[in-house]
C-alpha cells in the first residue's frame, strides 16, 4: 500500500488521464462487526472492480467519533483479508480515514457556502445520526425547514441565546436522476423527496452525505457498489459532486440479505463475522455468499478470486435475498 498526499477535492486525480482507471471502494463504518450482509456488499464491490481490471480503495468511514471504534476498524480490515478481498490503497494509511480528512470537508463546505447553498439550522432535533449513512428507518429530514428563511436579525438573536446551528444545504426543486447499473433509472426531486439535508452537525462533525461525496470525488472513485438501501442517497451525492465541480461516479447497488426481522444488522450476532469465522473457512463463506447472489449454482467452497471470471450483474437478483429458511450447511 502506498502513501498518497491528500488530494484536492475540487480536482479529481484522474481527470486528466487519457484512459480512466476504474476505481472502486470499500467504505465501511467501524461501528460494529461485519455480518453476512456487509460481506455480500463487499464481495460484490470487489468482484465488480476486479472484473473491470480496476483498483480498489479502502476508506474507513469513522466520521462519527461517538460510534466509531478502532477495534472495529481493525476487525473489518481483518475480515476482508481473511475472505481474500484485497485493496490497492487505503486504510491503515491515515489519510484514508474520514476522521483525518476534515480539512477537505471544510474546503468543500466553504465552496458550497460561497455558492449561497448553505444555511444554518437551529431547529433540528435529528442531527445525531447525520454523520451515518441513512439506512432504512434512520432517515430524518424536515421538508421546508423554516431556518431557510431566517433574517440576519433572527439568526443573530438565536446565536445570542447560545444556540449552535447545524448546517443544511439548499436542495433545488428539480429532478435529479441517477442511472443505477443494477436497478436502472432512479429519480428524486431533491427538495420534495429529501429536503434540505444536513451537511454538518451542530457539534462540527461533517455529515455522511457531504463526506462521502467529497471522498468519492477526491479519490477518483468511478464505481460505487453498495447495498441498495443507499440508492436513495445517490441523487444527493451525485448532485453534491456536481456542485463541487466534479463528475459523479457510476452507481451500482446490490441486493440486501434479509432475515425474518428485515435487513440484517450489526446487532444480529449469529451472522456476525466473529461467529462465522469460528465455524467455517473463508472459501465456505465465499461460496455461500456467491450462491445466495446467484453467481454459482450450489453453495460450494470457492475462493473469491475464482469468482472474478464468473461475475456478471445480470446473474444477481434485484430482490432482497432472504435467510428465512436458515443458512445452508457450511
Ligand atoms: N459507511 C457506510 C456504511 O457503512 C457506507 C457508505 C457508502 O457506501 O456510501 O453504511
Coordinates of C-alpha atoms and ligand atoms in Angstrom, one line a residue:
X1 CA 0.0 0.0 0.0
X2 CA 1.4 3.4 -0.9
X3 CA 1.0 6.6 1.0
X4 CA -0.5 9.4 -1.1
X5 CA -1.0 13.1 -0.3
X6 CA -4.4 14.4 0.5
X7 CA -5.9 15.3 -2.9
X8 CA -7.8 18.4 -3.6
X9 CA -11.5 17.6 -3.6
X10 CA -12.1 20.1 -6.4
X11 CA -9.5 18.5 -8.6
X12 CA -10.1 14.7 -9.0
X13 CA -6.8 12.9 -9.5
X14 CA -7.6 11.0 -12.7
X15 CA -9.4 13.7 -14.7
X16 CA -6.5 14.4 -17.0
X17 CA -5.5 10.8 -17.7
X18 CA -6.2 9.7 -21.3
X19 CA -7.6 6.4 -20.0
X20 CA -9.8 6.3 -16.9
X21 CA -8.8 3.7 -14.3
X22 CA -11.9 2.2 -12.9
X23 CA -11.8 2.8 -9.2
X24 CA -14.0 1.2 -6.6
X25 CA -14.0 1.5 -2.9
X26 CA -14.8 -0.4 0.3
X27 CA -16.3 2.2 2.6
X28 CA -17.4 0.5 5.9
X29 CA -18.2 2.3 9.1
X30 CA -16.3 0.9 12.1
X31 CA -19.4 0.9 14.3
X32 CA -19.7 -2.8 14.9
X33 CA -18.5 -6.1 13.5
X34 CA -19.5 -7.0 9.9
X35 CA -22.2 -9.5 9.2
X36 CA -23.1 -11.6 6.2
X37 CA -25.0 -8.7 4.6
X38 CA -21.9 -6.4 4.8
X39 CA -19.7 -9.2 3.4
X40 CA -22.0 -9.6 0.5
X41 CA -21.8 -5.9 -0.4
X42 CA -18.0 -6.0 0.0
X43 CA -17.7 -9.1 -2.2
X44 CA -19.9 -7.5 -4.9
X45 CA -17.9 -4.3 -4.8
X46 CA -14.6 -6.3 -5.0
X47 CA -15.8 -8.5 -7.9
X48 CA -17.2 -5.6 -9.8
X49 CA -13.9 -3.7 -9.8
X50 CA -11.6 -6.8 -10.2
X51 CA -13.7 -7.9 -13.2
X52 CA -13.1 -4.5 -14.7
X53 CA -9.4 -4.7 -14.0
X54 CA -9.7 -1.6 -11.8
X55 CA -8.2 -0.6 -8.5
X56 CA -9.7 -0.8 -5.1
X57 CA -9.6 1.7 -2.3
X58 CA -10.3 1.0 1.3
X59 CA -11.7 4.0 3.1
X60 CA -12.6 3.9 6.7
X61 CA -15.8 5.9 7.4
X62 CA -15.1 6.8 11.0
X63 CA -16.7 10.2 10.8
X64 CA -18.7 9.9 14.0
X65 CA -16.4 9.8 17.0
X66 CA -19.2 8.6 19.2
X67 CA -20.0 5.5 17.1
X68 CA -16.6 4.5 15.7
X69 CA -14.1 2.3 17.4
X70 CA -10.5 1.4 16.3
X71 CA -11.1 -2.3 17.3
X72 CA -14.0 -2.5 14.8
X73 CA -11.8 -0.8 12.1
X74 CA -9.1 -3.5 12.7
X75 CA -11.7 -6.3 12.6
X76 CA -13.3 -5.0 9.4
X77 CA -9.9 -5.0 7.6
X78 CA -9.0 -8.4 9.1
X79 CA -12.3 -9.9 7.8
X80 CA -11.7 -8.5 4.3
X81 CA -8.2 -10.0 4.2
X82 CA -9.5 -13.3 5.6
X83 CA -12.0 -13.5 2.8
X84 CA -9.4 -12.7 0.2
X85 CA -10.8 -9.3 -0.7
X86 CA -7.7 -7.1 -1.2
X87 CA -7.3 -3.5 -1.9
X88 CA -4.7 -1.4 -3.7
X89 CA -4.6 1.6 -1.4
X90 CA -6.2 2.9 1.7
X91 CA -6.5 2.0 5.3
X92 CA -4.4 1.9 7.5
X93 CA -2.8 4.9 5.7
X94 CA -4.2 7.7 7.9
X95 CA -5.4 9.9 5.0
X96 CA -8.0 7.2 4.1
X97 CA -9.8 7.5 7.4
X98 CA -12.6 10.1 7.3
X99 CA -11.7 11.3 10.8
X100 CA -8.4 12.6 9.3
X101 CA -10.0 14.3 6.3
X102 CA -11.9 17.1 7.9
X103 CA -9.7 19.8 6.1
X104 CA -11.1 18.5 2.8
X105 CA -14.7 18.6 4.0
X106 CA -14.1 22.1 5.4
X107 CA -12.9 23.2 2.0
X108 CA -15.9 21.7 0.2
X109 CA -18.3 23.2 2.8
X110 CA -16.9 26.7 2.1
X111 CA -17.1 26.1 -1.7
X112 CA -20.8 25.3 -1.3
X113 CA -21.2 28.3 1.1
X114 CA -19.7 30.6 -1.4
X115 CA -22.4 29.5 -3.9
X116 CA -25.0 30.6 -1.4
X117 CA -26.2 27.0 -0.9
X118 CA -25.6 26.6 2.8
X119 CA -27.6 27.9 5.7
X120 CA -27.6 27.4 9.5
X121 CA -30.4 25.4 11.0
X122 CA -31.3 26.0 14.7
X123 CA -34.3 23.7 14.9
X124 CA -33.2 20.2 14.1
X125 CA -33.9 17.5 16.6
X126 CA -32.5 14.9 14.3
X127 CA -28.8 15.7 13.9
X128 CA -27.4 12.9 15.9
X129 CA -27.4 10.4 13.0
X130 CA -26.4 12.8 10.2
X131 CA -22.8 11.5 10.2
X132 CA -24.0 8.0 9.5
X133 CA -25.2 6.6 6.2
X134 CA -29.1 6.7 6.3
X135 CA -30.1 3.0 6.3
X136 CA -33.8 2.3 6.5
X137 CA -35.5 3.9 9.4
X138 CA -32.6 6.3 10.0
X139 CA -33.6 9.0 7.6
X140 CA -34.5 12.2 9.3
X141 CA -35.5 15.3 7.4
X142 CA -37.9 18.1 7.7
X143 CA -39.2 19.4 4.4
X144 CA -39.3 23.1 4.2
X145 CA -37.1 23.9 7.2
X146 CA -38.1 27.3 8.4
X147 CA -34.5 28.2 9.0
X148 CA -34.0 28.7 5.3
X149 CA -35.9 32.0 5.6
X150 CA -34.4 33.4 8.8
X151 CA -33.4 37.0 8.6
X152 CA -29.9 38.1 9.7
X153 CA -31.5 39.7 12.8
X154 CA -33.3 36.4 13.7
X155 CA -30.0 34.5 13.3
X156 CA -28.2 36.9 15.5
X157 CA -30.8 36.6 18.2
X158 CA -30.6 32.8 18.1
X159 CA -26.8 33.0 18.3
X160 CA -27.0 35.3 21.2
X161 CA -29.2 32.9 23.1
X162 CA -26.4 30.3 22.7
X163 CA -27.9 28.1 20.1
X164 CA -25.4 26.3 17.9
X165 CA -26.7 25.6 14.4
X166 CA -26.4 22.6 12.2
X167 CA -25.8 23.4 8.5
X168 CA -28.2 22.4 5.8
X169 CA -27.8 22.6 2.0
X170 CA -30.5 24.2 -0.1
X171 CA -31.7 21.5 -2.4
X172 CA -33.1 22.5 -5.8
X173 CA -36.8 22.0 -6.8
X174 CA -35.7 19.8 -9.7
X175 CA -35.5 16.2 -10.6
X176 CA -32.1 14.6 -10.1
X177 CA -31.7 11.2 -11.9
X178 CA -29.0 8.6 -11.5
X179 CA -28.8 5.6 -13.7
X180 CA -28.0 2.7 -11.4
X181 CA -26.1 -0.1 -13.1
X182 CA -28.4 -2.7 -11.5
X183 CA -31.7 -1.1 -10.5
X184 CA -31.9 1.3 -13.5
X185 CA -33.1 4.8 -13.5
X186 CA -33.8 6.4 -10.1
X187 CA -35.1 9.9 -9.9
X188 CA -35.8 12.2 -7.0
X189 CA -36.9 15.8 -6.7
X190 CA -34.4 16.7 -4.1
X191 CA -36.4 19.5 -2.5
X192 CA -39.5 17.4 -2.1
X193 CA -38.0 13.9 -1.6
X194 CA -35.0 14.6 0.7
X195 CA -35.5 18.2 1.8
X196 CA -32.6 20.5 2.7
X197 CA -30.3 17.9 4.2
X198 CA -27.7 18.4 6.9
X199 CA -24.1 18.6 5.7
X200 CA -22.6 19.5 9.1
X201 CA -23.8 18.8 12.6
X202 CA -24.0 21.5 15.3
X203 CA -21.0 19.8 17.0
X204 CA -18.9 20.4 13.9
X205 CA -18.9 16.8 12.7
X206 CA -19.5 16.7 8.9
X207 CA -22.4 14.7 7.7
X208 CA -22.2 11.4 5.8
X209 CA -23.7 12.9 2.6
X210 CA -21.0 15.6 2.3
X211 CA -18.1 13.4 3.4
X212 CA -18.9 10.5 1.1
X213 CA -19.4 12.8 -1.9
X214 CA -16.1 14.7 -1.3
X215 CA -14.2 11.4 -0.8
X216 CA -15.6 9.7 -3.8
X217 CA -14.7 12.7 -5.9
X218 CA -11.3 13.3 -4.3
X219 CA -10.3 9.7 -4.5
X220 CA -11.2 9.4 -8.2
X221 CA -13.9 6.8 -7.4
X222 CA -15.6 5.8 -10.7
X223 CA -17.7 2.8 -9.3
X224 CA -19.8 3.0 -6.2
X225 CA -21.1 -0.5 -5.3
X226 CA -23.0 -0.9 -2.1
X227 CA -26.4 -2.2 -0.7
X228 CA -29.5 -0.8 -2.3
X229 CA -30.7 0.7 0.9
X230 CA -28.3 3.6 0.0
X231 CA -29.7 4.0 -3.5
X232 CA -31.9 6.9 -2.2
X233 CA -28.7 8.7 -1.2
X234 CA -27.2 8.5 -4.7
X235 CA -29.1 11.5 -6.3
X236 CA -28.0 13.7 -3.3
X237 CA -24.4 12.6 -3.7
X238 CA -24.3 13.0 -7.5
X239 CA -25.8 16.5 -7.1
X240 CA -23.3 17.5 -4.4
X241 CA -20.4 16.2 -6.5
X242 CA -21.6 18.3 -9.5
X243 CA -22.0 21.3 -7.2
X244 CA -18.3 20.9 -6.2
X245 CA -17.3 20.8 -9.8
X246 CA -16.8 17.0 -10.2
X247 CA -18.2 14.2 -12.2
X248 CA -20.3 11.7 -10.3
X249 CA -19.2 8.0 -10.3
X250 CA -21.4 5.2 -11.7
X251 CA -23.6 3.8 -9.1
X252 CA -24.4 0.1 -8.9
X253 CA -26.4 -1.1 -5.9
X254 CA -26.8 -4.7 -4.9
X255 CA -29.5 -6.7 -3.1
X256 CA -29.6 -6.9 0.7
X257 CA -29.6 -10.0 2.8
X258 CA -32.7 -10.0 4.9
X259 CA -33.8 -12.2 7.8
X260 CA -37.4 -12.6 9.0
X261 CA -37.0 -9.4 11.0
X262 CA -35.8 -7.4 7.9
X263 CA -32.4 -6.2 6.9
X264 CA -29.5 -7.8 8.8
X265 CA -28.0 -5.5 11.3
X266 CA -24.7 -5.5 13.1
X267 CA -26.6 -6.5 16.2
X268 CA -27.6 -9.8 14.7
X269 CA -24.8 -11.7 16.5
X270 CA -25.2 -15.2 14.9
X271 CA -24.4 -13.9 11.4
X272 CA -21.5 -11.7 12.6
X273 CA -18.2 -12.5 11.0
X274 CA -16.8 -13.0 14.5
X275 CA -19.1 -16.0 15.0
X276 CA -19.0 -17.3 11.4
X277 CA -15.2 -17.3 11.3
X278 CA -15.1 -19.8 14.1
X279 CA -17.3 -22.3 12.2
X280 CA -16.3 -22.1 8.6
X281 CA -13.5 -21.4 6.2
X282 CA -13.2 -18.3 4.0
X283 CA -13.9 -20.4 0.9
X284 CA -17.1 -21.9 2.5
X285 CA -18.4 -18.5 3.4
X286 CA -17.5 -17.0 0.0
X287 CA -19.3 -20.0 -1.7
X288 CA -22.4 -19.4 0.4
X289 CA -22.4 -15.7 -0.5
X290 CA -21.7 -16.4 -4.1
X291 CA -24.6 -18.9 -4.2
X292 CA -27.0 -16.5 -2.5
X293 CA -26.0 -13.9 -5.1
X294 CA -26.7 -16.2 -8.0
X295 CA -23.1 -16.5 -9.1
X296 CA -22.7 -20.2 -8.6
X297 CA -25.4 -23.0 -8.7
X298 CA -24.6 -24.6 -5.4
X299 CA -23.2 -23.4 -2.1
X300 CA -19.8 -24.9 -2.6
X301 CA -16.5 -23.6 -1.2
X302 CA -14.8 -21.2 -3.7
X303 CA -12.0 -18.7 -3.4
X304 CA -13.0 -15.0 -4.1
X305 CA -10.5 -14.9 -7.0
X306 CA -12.2 -17.8 -8.7
X307 CA -15.4 -15.8 -8.9
X308 CA -14.0 -12.9 -11.0
X309 CA -14.4 -14.6 -14.3
X310 CA -18.0 -15.7 -13.3
X311 CA -19.1 -12.3 -12.2
X312 CA -21.9 -10.5 -14.0
X313 CA -24.5 -8.2 -12.7
X314 CA -27.1 -10.0 -14.9
X315 CA -26.8 -13.0 -12.6
X316 CA -27.5 -11.1 -9.4
X317 CA -31.1 -10.6 -8.3
X318 CA -32.6 -7.2 -7.6
X319 CA -34.9 -8.6 -4.9
X320 CA -33.6 -8.9 -1.4
X321 CA -32.1 -12.3 -0.5
X322 CA -33.9 -13.9 2.4
X323 CA -32.4 -16.1 5.0
X324 CA -35.8 -17.1 6.4
X325 CA -35.2 -20.8 5.7
X326 CA -32.0 -20.6 7.6
X327 CA -28.4 -20.8 6.4
X328 CA -27.5 -23.7 4.2
X329 CA -24.9 -26.0 5.9
X330 CA -21.5 -24.5 5.8
Ligands
LIG1 N1 -20.2 3.8 5.5 C1 -21.5 3.5 5.0 C2 -22.0 2.3 5.8 O1 -21.2 1.5 6.3 C3 -21.5 3.1 3.6 C4 -21.3 4.3 2.8 C5 -21.3 4.2 1.3 O2 -21.0 3.1 0.8 O3 -21.6 5.1 0.6 O4 -23.2 2.1 5.8

